[in-house]
Amino acid sequence: MASSTSRDLLLVGGRVRTLDPSRPSATAVAVRDGRIVAVGDDAAVRAQAPSGAETIDLGGAAVVPGLVDSHLHPVWGSDLAVGCDLRGLKNLDAVAAALKEERAKVPAGAWLRGWGLDYAAFAGGPITSSRLGEVLEGVPALILFYDLHTGLASPEAFRAAGVTGPVEFDDASEVVVDEQGVPTGELLELSAYRHVLAAAPARTADEHRDAVAATLRRLASLGLTGVHAMDGNPEDFALLRELEARGDLPIRIEVPLWQTPDVTDEQIEAHIPLLRERGDRWRGGIAKLFVDGVIDTGTGWLYEPDTQGEGTDPYWPDPARYAEVVARFARAGFQCVTHACGDRAVRAALDAYRDADARPANGAQHRIEHLETLKDEDLRRLASEGVTASMQPLHMQWRAGDGSDSWAARLGPERTALAFRVRDILNAGAQVTLGSDWPVAQEDPRIGMAWARLRRTPGEPDAPVFEPDQRLTAEEALQGYTTWAAQAVGEGHERGRVAEGYLADLTVLAEDPVDADPDALLGVPTRLTVTGGEIVHRDGV
């Protein structure tokens, strides 16, 4: 656990992979006041270390630049990843059994909650609460699917929320109803399940703060020194100020302001002056938008309909309004970040950035998140128009080798072959960064790096490999969580390398993640996490 608040450190006896071309390796690092002041061999660095610095002999452990997850939801996820963890359950009997066990723990009158539900559990059939039998009867319940784009509500939850039929939303969200107009339980997209969840008892401010603090400590224990939080609002700025003042902010956080299709001109005008809001370890200056949903449910925006005739509608009912909002934030200096899973959605984001014709004040590029399927002409535009592709190769874990999963079944073989084209994007000269999208996928960066290298389930050599020509090298996978992550937010000049003058954000692992067998990478212990020279996690050194 955390053992030091000093910002002066001397690490010796290590194997340092610097990612600095001028000095690729070293054995020691010295830190003064939160920045790296010397990198080299033990003797030379000892001579330059600050007097009184805490000295740690790493005993051969590996030092890499501080790991950063470029797409994660530490605040939002702390409120949604609650209740029964359904990850990995592939059939309804197993899901029902887990929910039954959870229900026995829920006090009378409280809501039954769950998260991580896999579409595969419904085996291609209708997504209805009735298919789970009596486990959801008589109790208000809301279960979230793993991608956080679909929910499943019980009849009692609908009653609590006053939902008796279809509900009009300002985006593509939907309360799915049967032929009689009665809700089936399925809730498509965020506005729909948020509408129901608003009827559930809310956490107190203290409970919310403590849950977020616990999430951040867990992320630090995994070796993460920073995250790009892909949702946010001005209230989150206040929360982060409080956490930082309390000493409960162990990692750095980039915090976008979320812009939804119902955003008003007045709300935009209130957000724009927040461009330079920041603390020591957090900052704003980013606007986050969704232009589509997810392919699994037919809400991903595609050039051509999916195999079920869906996928041709944007998340924003008026795409011109999306482009207008992008332009307003971009021209004010914000970095714009757009969720776009489908190929047509990617084009819409590229068009909006091109037409805005404004670069972010933080010196970075505008970004597109996910890019799960991508046409050649749009892929080439990423490089020529200077747009970063933020990708999550570990999202392929829900695919099936025979293409029977909901994602591949909706796209069909031709478009599935153009999936998660991270290698093609790199080869075209575009900038890439990597992340997990927790709580959608596992937040452990070791799993993310392994998936980027293997394109299959780590630890399962016989598992299907998806588009093997898109694999990254071991060093590229590490760069995706370090150097490229820093570049993605305009901080490549002071983060993402172990080099003199850089911020002392460091991750120490028992083995070098580049040299480690990717199938065994998850078993490599995290020995030390250092953020700005402060030890925020320590285990075994």
Coordinates of C-alpha atoms in Angstrom, one line a residue:
M1 CA 0.0 0.0 0.0
A2 CA 1.0 3.7 -0.1
S3 CA 4.0 4.2 2.1
S4 CA 5.5 7.6 1.1
T5 CA 4.4 11.1 0.4
S6 CA 7.9 12.3 -0.4
R7 CA 8.5 13.5 -3.9
D8 CA 12.2 12.7 -3.8
L9 CA 13.1 9.2 -4.7
L10 CA 16.1 7.1 -5.7
L11 CA 15.3 3.8 -7.4
V12 CA 18.3 1.5 -8.0
G13 CA 19.0 -2.1 -9.0
G14 CA 16.2 -2.1 -11.6
R15 CA 15.8 -2.8 -15.3
V16 CA 14.5 0.5 -16.7
R17 CA 12.8 0.5 -20.0
T18 CA 12.7 4.2 -20.7
L19 CA 11.0 4.4 -24.1
D20 CA 13.5 7.2 -24.6
P21 CA 15.3 6.6 -27.9
S22 CA 18.4 8.5 -26.6
R23 CA 18.8 6.1 -23.7
P24 CA 16.6 3.0 -24.1
S25 CA 17.7 1.3 -20.8
A26 CA 19.1 2.0 -17.4
T27 CA 19.3 0.6 -13.9
A28 CA 18.5 3.6 -11.8
V29 CA 16.2 6.7 -11.6
A30 CA 16.5 9.7 -9.3
V31 CA 13.5 12.0 -8.6
R32 CA 13.5 15.5 -7.1
D33 CA 10.2 17.3 -6.3
G34 CA 8.2 15.0 -8.5
R35 CA 10.3 15.1 -11.6
I36 CA 13.0 12.8 -12.9
V37 CA 16.5 14.4 -12.5
A38 CA 18.7 11.5 -13.5
V39 CA 18.5 8.2 -15.4
G40 CA 21.4 5.8 -15.9
D41 CA 23.5 3.3 -14.0
D42 CA 23.3 3.0 -10.2
A43 CA 26.6 4.7 -9.4
A44 CA 26.0 7.7 -11.7
V45 CA 22.4 8.3 -10.5
R46 CA 23.3 7.9 -6.9
A47 CA 25.7 10.8 -7.3
Q48 CA 22.9 13.0 -8.7
A49 CA 20.1 12.0 -6.3
P50 CA 18.7 14.5 -3.9
S51 CA 20.0 14.4 -0.4
G52 CA 17.6 12.6 1.8
A53 CA 15.7 10.9 -1.0
E54 CA 14.0 7.7 -0.1
T55 CA 16.2 4.9 -1.6
I56 CA 14.6 1.7 -2.9
D57 CA 16.6 -1.2 -4.2
L58 CA 14.3 -2.8 -6.8
G59 CA 16.1 -6.1 -6.8
G60 CA 15.9 -6.5 -10.6
A61 CA 12.3 -5.4 -11.0
A62 CA 11.4 -3.6 -14.2
V63 CA 10.6 0.1 -14.4
V64 CA 8.5 1.5 -17.2
P65 CA 6.9 4.9 -17.7
G66 CA 3.7 5.2 -15.7
L67 CA 0.9 3.2 -17.3
V68 CA -2.2 5.2 -18.4
D69 CA -5.6 3.9 -19.5
S70 CA -6.8 6.2 -22.3
H71 CA -10.5 5.3 -22.0
L72 CA -12.0 4.5 -18.6
H73 CA -15.0 5.6 -16.4
P74 CA -13.7 5.9 -12.8
V75 CA -16.5 8.2 -11.6
W76 CA -19.5 7.0 -13.6
G77 CA -18.3 3.4 -13.3
S78 CA -18.1 3.6 -9.5
D79 CA -21.9 4.2 -9.5
L80 CA -22.8 1.7 -12.2
A81 CA -20.5 -1.3 -11.5
V82 CA -22.5 -2.2 -8.3
G83 CA -24.4 -5.2 -7.1
C84 CA -24.1 -8.6 -8.8
D85 CA -21.0 -9.0 -11.0
L86 CA -22.3 -11.0 -14.0
R87 CA -19.1 -10.9 -16.1
G88 CA -18.3 -14.2 -17.8
L89 CA -21.8 -15.8 -17.4
K90 CA -22.8 -17.1 -20.8
N91 CA -26.3 -18.5 -20.2
L92 CA -29.5 -17.4 -18.6
D93 CA -29.6 -20.1 -16.0
A94 CA -26.2 -19.0 -14.6
V95 CA -27.3 -15.3 -14.7
A96 CA -30.6 -16.2 -12.9
A97 CA -28.7 -18.2 -10.2
A98 CA -26.3 -15.3 -9.6
L99 CA -29.1 -12.8 -9.4
K100 CA -31.1 -15.0 -7.0
E101 CA -28.1 -15.2 -4.7
E102 CA -27.7 -11.4 -4.9
R103 CA -31.4 -10.9 -4.2
A104 CA -31.1 -12.8 -1.0
K105 CA -28.7 -10.1 0.2
V106 CA -30.8 -7.1 -0.8
P107 CA -32.8 -5.5 2.1
A108 CA -36.5 -5.1 1.7
G109 CA -37.4 -2.1 -0.5
A110 CA -33.9 -1.8 -1.9
W111 CA -33.1 -2.3 -5.6
L112 CA -31.5 -5.4 -7.0
R113 CA -28.6 -4.3 -9.2
G114 CA -26.2 -6.1 -11.5
W115 CA -23.6 -5.3 -14.1
G116 CA -21.5 -7.0 -16.8
L117 CA -24.3 -9.0 -18.4
D118 CA -23.3 -10.6 -21.7
Y119 CA -25.6 -10.5 -24.7
A120 CA -24.5 -14.1 -25.4
A121 CA -26.6 -15.2 -22.4
F122 CA -29.8 -14.5 -24.5
A123 CA -28.5 -16.7 -27.3
G124 CA -29.7 -14.4 -30.0
G125 CA -33.3 -14.4 -28.6
P126 CA -35.3 -11.5 -27.3
I127 CA -33.9 -9.5 -24.4
T128 CA -36.8 -9.5 -21.9
S129 CA -37.0 -9.6 -18.1
S130 CA -39.4 -12.5 -18.3
R131 CA -36.7 -14.8 -19.7
L132 CA -35.0 -14.7 -16.3
G133 CA -38.1 -16.2 -14.6
E134 CA -39.2 -15.2 -11.2
V135 CA -35.9 -13.8 -10.0
L136 CA -36.9 -10.3 -11.2
E137 CA -40.5 -10.5 -10.1
G138 CA -41.7 -8.3 -7.2
V139 CA -38.4 -6.5 -6.8
P140 CA -37.2 -3.2 -8.4
A141 CA -34.2 -4.4 -10.4
L142 CA -31.9 -2.9 -13.0
I143 CA -29.2 -5.0 -14.7
L144 CA -26.7 -3.4 -17.0
F145 CA -25.0 -5.2 -19.9
Y146 CA -21.3 -5.2 -20.1
D147 CA -21.1 -2.3 -22.6
L148 CA -23.2 0.1 -20.5
H149 CA -25.4 0.7 -23.6
T150 CA -28.2 -1.6 -22.7
G151 CA -30.1 -2.2 -19.5
L152 CA -32.7 -4.8 -18.3
A153 CA -35.4 -3.6 -15.9
S154 CA -37.9 -5.5 -13.9
P155 CA -41.7 -4.7 -14.0
E156 CA -41.4 -3.3 -10.4
A157 CA -38.6 -1.0 -11.5
F158 CA -40.8 0.3 -14.3
R159 CA -43.6 0.9 -11.8
A160 CA -41.3 2.8 -9.5
A161 CA -40.1 5.0 -12.5
G162 CA -43.7 5.5 -13.7
V163 CA -42.9 3.9 -17.1
T164 CA -46.0 2.1 -18.6
G165 CA -45.1 2.3 -22.3
P166 CA -42.8 4.0 -24.8
V167 CA -40.8 7.1 -23.6
E168 CA -39.7 9.9 -25.9
F169 CA -36.0 10.8 -25.6
D170 CA -33.9 13.5 -27.3
D171 CA -31.5 10.8 -28.6
A172 CA -31.7 7.3 -30.0
S173 CA -32.5 5.7 -26.6
E174 CA -35.5 3.5 -26.3
V175 CA -37.7 1.7 -23.8
V176 CA -38.5 -1.4 -25.8
V177 CA -42.2 -2.4 -25.8
D178 CA -44.1 -5.4 -27.0
E179 CA -47.0 -5.4 -29.5
Q180 CA -49.4 -4.3 -26.7
G181 CA -47.1 -1.4 -25.9
V182 CA -45.9 -2.9 -22.6
P183 CA -42.2 -2.6 -21.7
T184 CA -40.3 -5.8 -22.2
G185 CA -37.5 -4.9 -19.8
E186 CA -35.0 -4.0 -22.5
L187 CA -33.6 -0.4 -22.3
L188 CA -31.6 0.7 -25.3
E189 CA -28.9 3.3 -24.6
L190 CA -28.1 5.5 -21.7
S191 CA -31.0 7.9 -21.5
A192 CA -33.4 5.0 -21.3
Y193 CA -31.8 3.2 -18.4
R194 CA -30.9 6.4 -16.6
H195 CA -34.6 7.3 -16.8
V196 CA -35.5 4.2 -14.8
L197 CA -32.4 4.3 -12.5
A198 CA -33.5 7.8 -11.4
A199 CA -36.2 6.2 -9.4
A200 CA -33.7 4.1 -7.3
P201 CA -32.3 5.4 -4.0
A202 CA -29.2 7.5 -4.7
R203 CA -25.9 7.4 -2.9
T204 CA -25.1 10.2 -0.5
A205 CA -22.4 12.6 -1.6
D206 CA -20.0 11.0 1.0
E207 CA -20.8 7.5 -0.3
H208 CA -20.2 8.6 -3.9
R209 CA -16.9 10.2 -3.0
D210 CA -15.7 7.2 -1.0
A211 CA -16.7 4.8 -3.8
V212 CA -14.7 6.9 -6.4
A213 CA -11.7 7.1 -4.0
A214 CA -11.7 3.3 -3.6
T215 CA -11.8 2.9 -7.4
L216 CA -8.8 5.2 -7.8
R217 CA -6.8 3.3 -5.2
R218 CA -7.5 0.1 -7.0
L219 CA -6.4 1.5 -10.3
A220 CA -3.2 2.7 -8.7
S221 CA -2.6 -0.8 -7.3
L222 CA -2.7 -2.2 -10.9
G223 CA 0.2 0.1 -11.9
L224 CA -1.9 2.9 -13.4
T225 CA -0.6 6.4 -12.9
G226 CA -3.3 8.1 -15.0
V227 CA -6.6 7.6 -16.8
H228 CA -8.5 9.5 -19.4
A229 CA -12.0 9.5 -17.8
M230 CA -14.5 9.4 -20.7
D231 CA -17.4 11.1 -18.9
G232 CA -17.7 14.1 -16.7
N233 CA -19.4 17.3 -15.7
P234 CA -18.7 20.3 -13.5
E235 CA -19.7 18.4 -10.4
D236 CA -16.9 16.0 -11.1
F237 CA -14.5 18.9 -11.1
A238 CA -15.7 19.7 -7.6
L239 CA -15.4 16.1 -6.5
L240 CA -11.8 15.8 -7.8
R241 CA -10.9 19.1 -6.0
E242 CA -12.1 17.5 -2.8
L243 CA -10.4 14.2 -3.3
E244 CA -7.1 16.0 -4.1
A245 CA -7.4 18.2 -1.0
R246 CA -8.0 15.1 1.1
G247 CA -4.9 13.3 -0.4
D248 CA -7.2 10.7 -2.1
L249 CA -6.2 11.3 -5.7
P250 CA -3.4 8.8 -6.3
I251 CA -3.5 9.1 -10.2
R252 CA -3.8 11.8 -12.8
I253 CA -7.2 12.2 -14.5
E254 CA -8.2 13.9 -17.7
V255 CA -11.9 14.8 -17.3
P256 CA -14.0 15.6 -20.4
L257 CA -17.3 17.4 -20.2
W258 CA -20.0 15.2 -21.6
Q259 CA -22.3 16.7 -24.2
T260 CA -25.5 14.9 -24.9
P261 CA -28.0 15.5 -27.8
D262 CA -30.3 17.5 -25.6
V263 CA -27.5 20.0 -24.6
T264 CA -28.8 23.6 -24.9
D265 CA -26.9 26.6 -26.1
E266 CA -27.0 28.0 -22.6
Q267 CA -25.4 24.8 -21.2
I268 CA -22.7 25.0 -23.8
E269 CA -22.0 28.6 -22.9
A270 CA -21.7 27.6 -19.3
H271 CA -19.2 24.9 -20.1
I272 CA -16.9 26.8 -22.4
P273 CA -15.4 29.0 -19.7
L274 CA -14.3 25.8 -17.9
L275 CA -11.6 25.1 -20.6
R276 CA -8.7 25.5 -18.2
E277 CA -10.2 24.0 -15.1
R278 CA -7.6 21.9 -13.4
G279 CA -5.8 20.8 -10.2
D280 CA -2.4 19.3 -9.7
R281 CA -3.5 15.8 -10.9
W282 CA -6.6 16.5 -12.9
R283 CA -7.7 18.8 -15.7
G284 CA -10.6 19.5 -18.0
G285 CA -10.3 21.1 -21.5
I286 CA -12.0 18.2 -23.3
A287 CA -15.5 17.7 -24.6
K288 CA -16.9 14.2 -25.0
L289 CA -19.8 13.3 -27.4
F290 CA -21.5 10.1 -28.7
V291 CA -22.4 9.9 -32.3
D292 CA -23.7 6.3 -32.2
G293 CA -24.3 3.5 -29.8
V294 CA -23.1 -0.1 -30.1
I295 CA -23.2 -2.6 -32.9
D296 CA -24.5 -5.5 -30.7
T297 CA -27.9 -3.8 -30.4
G298 CA -28.2 -2.1 -33.8
T299 CA -27.4 1.3 -32.4
G300 CA -24.0 1.5 -34.0
W301 CA -24.1 3.9 -37.0
L302 CA -23.2 2.0 -40.2
Y303 CA -22.9 2.9 -43.9
E304 CA -25.1 -0.1 -44.7
P305 CA -27.8 -1.7 -42.5
D306 CA -26.6 -4.6 -40.3
T307 CA -27.9 -8.1 -41.0
Q308 CA -31.1 -7.3 -39.0
G309 CA -31.8 -4.2 -41.0
E310 CA -30.7 -1.8 -38.3
G311 CA -27.7 0.4 -37.7
T312 CA -28.5 3.3 -40.1
D313 CA -29.5 5.9 -37.4
P314 CA -27.1 8.2 -35.6
Y315 CA -27.3 8.7 -31.8
W316 CA -27.9 12.4 -32.3
P317 CA -31.2 12.7 -34.1
D318 CA -29.8 15.7 -35.9
P319 CA -26.2 15.0 -37.0
A320 CA -25.8 18.7 -38.0
R321 CA -26.4 19.7 -34.4
Y322 CA -23.6 17.2 -33.3
A323 CA -21.3 18.9 -35.8
E324 CA -22.3 22.3 -34.6
V325 CA -21.6 21.4 -30.9
V326 CA -18.2 20.0 -32.0
A327 CA -17.3 23.2 -33.8
R328 CA -18.3 25.4 -30.8
F329 CA -16.1 23.5 -28.4
A330 CA -13.2 23.0 -30.9
R331 CA -13.1 26.7 -31.7
A332 CA -13.1 27.5 -28.0
G333 CA -9.9 25.4 -27.7
F334 CA -11.4 22.2 -26.3
Q335 CA -10.1 18.8 -27.4
C336 CA -13.1 16.9 -28.8
V337 CA -13.5 13.2 -28.2
T338 CA -16.3 11.3 -30.0
H339 CA -17.6 7.8 -29.3
A340 CA -18.0 6.1 -32.8
C341 CA -18.2 2.3 -33.1
G342 CA -19.7 2.0 -36.6
D343 CA -18.0 3.0 -39.8
R344 CA -20.5 5.7 -40.7
A345 CA -20.1 7.2 -37.2
V346 CA -16.4 7.4 -37.7
R347 CA -16.9 9.4 -40.9
A348 CA -19.3 11.8 -39.1
A349 CA -16.7 12.5 -36.5
L350 CA -14.0 13.0 -39.1
D351 CA -16.3 15.4 -41.0
A352 CA -17.1 17.4 -37.9
Y353 CA -13.5 17.8 -36.9
R354 CA -12.5 18.8 -40.4
D355 CA -15.3 21.4 -40.7
A356 CA -14.5 22.8 -37.3
D357 CA -11.0 23.5 -38.5
A358 CA -9.6 24.2 -35.0
R359 CA -6.9 22.5 -33.0
P360 CA -7.1 21.8 -29.2
A361 CA -5.4 24.2 -26.8
N362 CA -3.7 21.3 -25.1
G363 CA -1.6 20.7 -28.2
A364 CA -3.1 17.3 -28.8
Q365 CA -5.3 16.0 -31.7
H366 CA -9.0 15.5 -31.6
R367 CA -9.9 11.9 -30.9
I368 CA -12.3 9.1 -32.0
E369 CA -13.1 6.4 -29.5
H370 CA -13.6 2.7 -30.4
L371 CA -13.6 2.6 -34.2
E372 CA -14.7 -1.0 -34.1
T373 CA -15.2 -1.2 -37.9
L374 CA -13.6 1.1 -40.4
K375 CA -13.5 1.7 -44.1
D376 CA -10.2 2.2 -45.9
E377 CA -11.0 5.8 -47.0
D378 CA -11.8 6.9 -43.4
L379 CA -8.8 5.1 -42.1
R380 CA -6.6 7.1 -44.3
R381 CA -8.2 10.3 -43.2
L382 CA -7.1 9.7 -39.5
A383 CA -3.5 10.3 -40.5
S384 CA -4.0 13.0 -43.1
E385 CA -6.4 15.0 -40.9
G386 CA -4.5 14.5 -37.7
V387 CA -7.1 12.5 -35.6
T388 CA -6.1 10.1 -32.8
A389 CA -7.7 6.6 -32.8
S390 CA -8.4 5.6 -29.2
M391 CA -8.9 1.8 -29.2
Q392 CA -9.6 -1.1 -26.9
P393 CA -8.5 -4.4 -28.4
L394 CA -9.6 -6.3 -25.3
H395 CA -13.2 -5.6 -26.4
M396 CA -12.8 -8.5 -28.8
Q397 CA -13.1 -10.9 -25.8
W398 CA -16.9 -11.1 -26.4
R399 CA -16.5 -12.4 -29.9
A400 CA -16.8 -16.0 -30.9
G401 CA -14.5 -17.8 -33.2
D402 CA -17.3 -18.9 -35.5
G403 CA -18.8 -15.4 -35.8
S404 CA -22.0 -16.4 -33.8
D405 CA -21.6 -13.6 -31.3
S406 CA -24.1 -10.7 -31.6
W407 CA -21.4 -8.2 -32.8
A408 CA -20.1 -10.3 -35.7
A409 CA -23.6 -11.7 -36.6
R410 CA -24.9 -8.1 -37.0
L411 CA -21.9 -7.0 -39.1
G412 CA -21.5 -10.1 -41.3
P413 CA -18.2 -11.6 -42.4
E414 CA -17.1 -8.8 -44.7
R415 CA -17.3 -6.0 -42.2
T416 CA -16.2 -8.2 -39.3
A417 CA -12.9 -8.7 -41.2
L418 CA -12.4 -4.9 -40.8
A419 CA -12.5 -5.1 -37.1
F420 CA -10.3 -3.2 -34.6
R421 CA -7.8 -2.2 -37.3
V422 CA -5.2 -0.9 -35.0
R423 CA -2.2 -2.2 -37.0
D424 CA -3.6 -0.7 -40.3
I425 CA -4.2 2.6 -38.5
L426 CA -0.6 2.7 -37.3
N427 CA 0.8 1.7 -40.7
A428 CA -1.2 4.5 -42.2
G429 CA 0.7 6.9 -40.0
A430 CA -2.1 7.9 -37.6
Q431 CA -1.8 8.3 -33.8
V432 CA -3.2 5.5 -31.6
T433 CA -3.8 5.2 -27.9
L434 CA -5.1 2.2 -25.9
G435 CA -7.5 1.7 -23.0
S436 CA -10.0 -0.6 -21.4
D437 CA -13.4 1.3 -21.1
W438 CA -13.8 -0.1 -17.6
P439 CA -16.3 -1.1 -16.3
V440 CA -17.0 -2.4 -19.8
A441 CA -13.8 -4.5 -19.8
Q442 CA -11.2 -5.3 -17.2
E443 CA -9.2 -2.3 -16.0
D444 CA -6.0 -4.1 -15.5
P445 CA -3.5 -2.7 -18.1
R446 CA -1.7 -6.1 -18.2
I447 CA -4.8 -7.6 -19.8
G448 CA -5.1 -4.8 -22.2
M449 CA -1.4 -5.1 -23.4
A450 CA -1.8 -8.9 -23.7
W451 CA -4.9 -8.5 -25.9
A452 CA -3.2 -6.0 -28.1
R453 CA -0.3 -8.4 -28.7
L454 CA -2.3 -11.7 -29.0
R455 CA -5.8 -10.7 -30.4
R456 CA -7.1 -13.6 -28.3
T457 CA -7.8 -14.5 -24.7
P458 CA -4.5 -14.5 -22.7
G459 CA -3.7 -17.7 -21.0
E460 CA -5.7 -19.7 -23.6
P461 CA -3.3 -20.6 -26.5
D462 CA -6.0 -22.5 -28.3
A463 CA -8.5 -19.7 -28.2
P464 CA -9.6 -18.1 -31.5
V465 CA -7.3 -15.4 -32.8
F466 CA -9.1 -12.4 -34.3
E467 CA -7.5 -10.7 -37.4
P468 CA -3.9 -11.8 -36.5
D469 CA -2.5 -9.3 -39.0
Q470 CA -3.7 -6.5 -36.7
R471 CA -1.5 -7.6 -33.7
L472 CA 0.8 -5.1 -32.1
T473 CA 4.4 -5.8 -31.0
A474 CA 5.2 -6.0 -27.3
E475 CA 6.8 -2.6 -27.3
E476 CA 3.9 -1.0 -29.2
A477 CA 1.5 -2.4 -26.7
L478 CA 3.5 -0.8 -23.9
Q479 CA 3.6 2.5 -25.9
G480 CA -0.1 2.4 -26.2
Y481 CA -0.4 2.6 -22.4
T482 CA 2.5 5.1 -22.0
T483 CA 4.0 7.3 -24.7
W484 CA 1.0 7.2 -27.0
A485 CA -1.4 7.9 -24.1
A486 CA 0.7 11.0 -23.2
Q487 CA 0.7 12.2 -26.8
A488 CA -3.1 11.8 -27.0
V489 CA -3.6 14.5 -24.4
G490 CA -0.8 16.8 -25.5
E491 CA 1.7 15.8 -22.8
G492 CA 4.2 13.8 -24.8
H493 CA 6.9 16.3 -23.8
E494 CA 6.6 15.4 -20.1
R495 CA 5.0 12.1 -19.7
G496 CA 5.3 8.7 -21.3
R497 CA 9.1 8.3 -21.0
V498 CA 11.6 7.7 -18.2
A499 CA 13.8 10.7 -19.0
E500 CA 15.3 13.7 -17.3
G501 CA 12.9 16.5 -16.9
Y502 CA 9.8 14.3 -17.2
L503 CA 7.2 13.9 -14.5
A504 CA 8.1 11.1 -12.2
D505 CA 5.2 8.9 -13.1
L506 CA 6.6 5.3 -12.9
T507 CA 5.3 1.8 -12.8
V508 CA 7.5 -1.0 -11.4
L509 CA 6.6 -4.6 -12.4
A510 CA 8.3 -7.8 -11.4
E511 CA 9.1 -8.4 -15.0
D512 CA 9.6 -6.2 -18.1
P513 CA 6.2 -6.3 -19.8
V514 CA 7.9 -6.2 -23.2
D515 CA 10.0 -9.3 -22.5
A516 CA 7.2 -11.1 -20.6
D517 CA 5.2 -13.9 -22.2
P518 CA 1.8 -12.2 -23.0
D519 CA 0.0 -15.3 -21.9
A520 CA 1.5 -14.9 -18.4
L521 CA 1.5 -11.1 -18.3
L522 CA -1.5 -10.9 -15.9
G523 CA 0.5 -12.9 -13.3
V524 CA 3.4 -10.3 -13.3
P525 CA 3.0 -8.5 -10.0
T526 CA 2.9 -4.7 -9.7
R527 CA 5.6 -3.8 -7.2
L528 CA 5.4 0.0 -7.2
T529 CA 3.3 2.8 -8.6
V530 CA 4.7 6.3 -8.4
T531 CA 2.7 9.4 -9.4
G532 CA 4.6 12.7 -9.4
G533 CA 7.3 11.1 -7.2
E534 CA 4.8 9.9 -4.6
I535 CA 4.5 6.2 -3.9
V536 CA 0.8 5.5 -4.2
H537 CA 1.1 1.7 -4.3
R538 CA 3.9 -0.5 -2.9
D539 CA 4.1 -4.3 -2.8
G540 CA 7.2 -6.3 -2.3
V541 CA 10.0 -3.7 -2.7

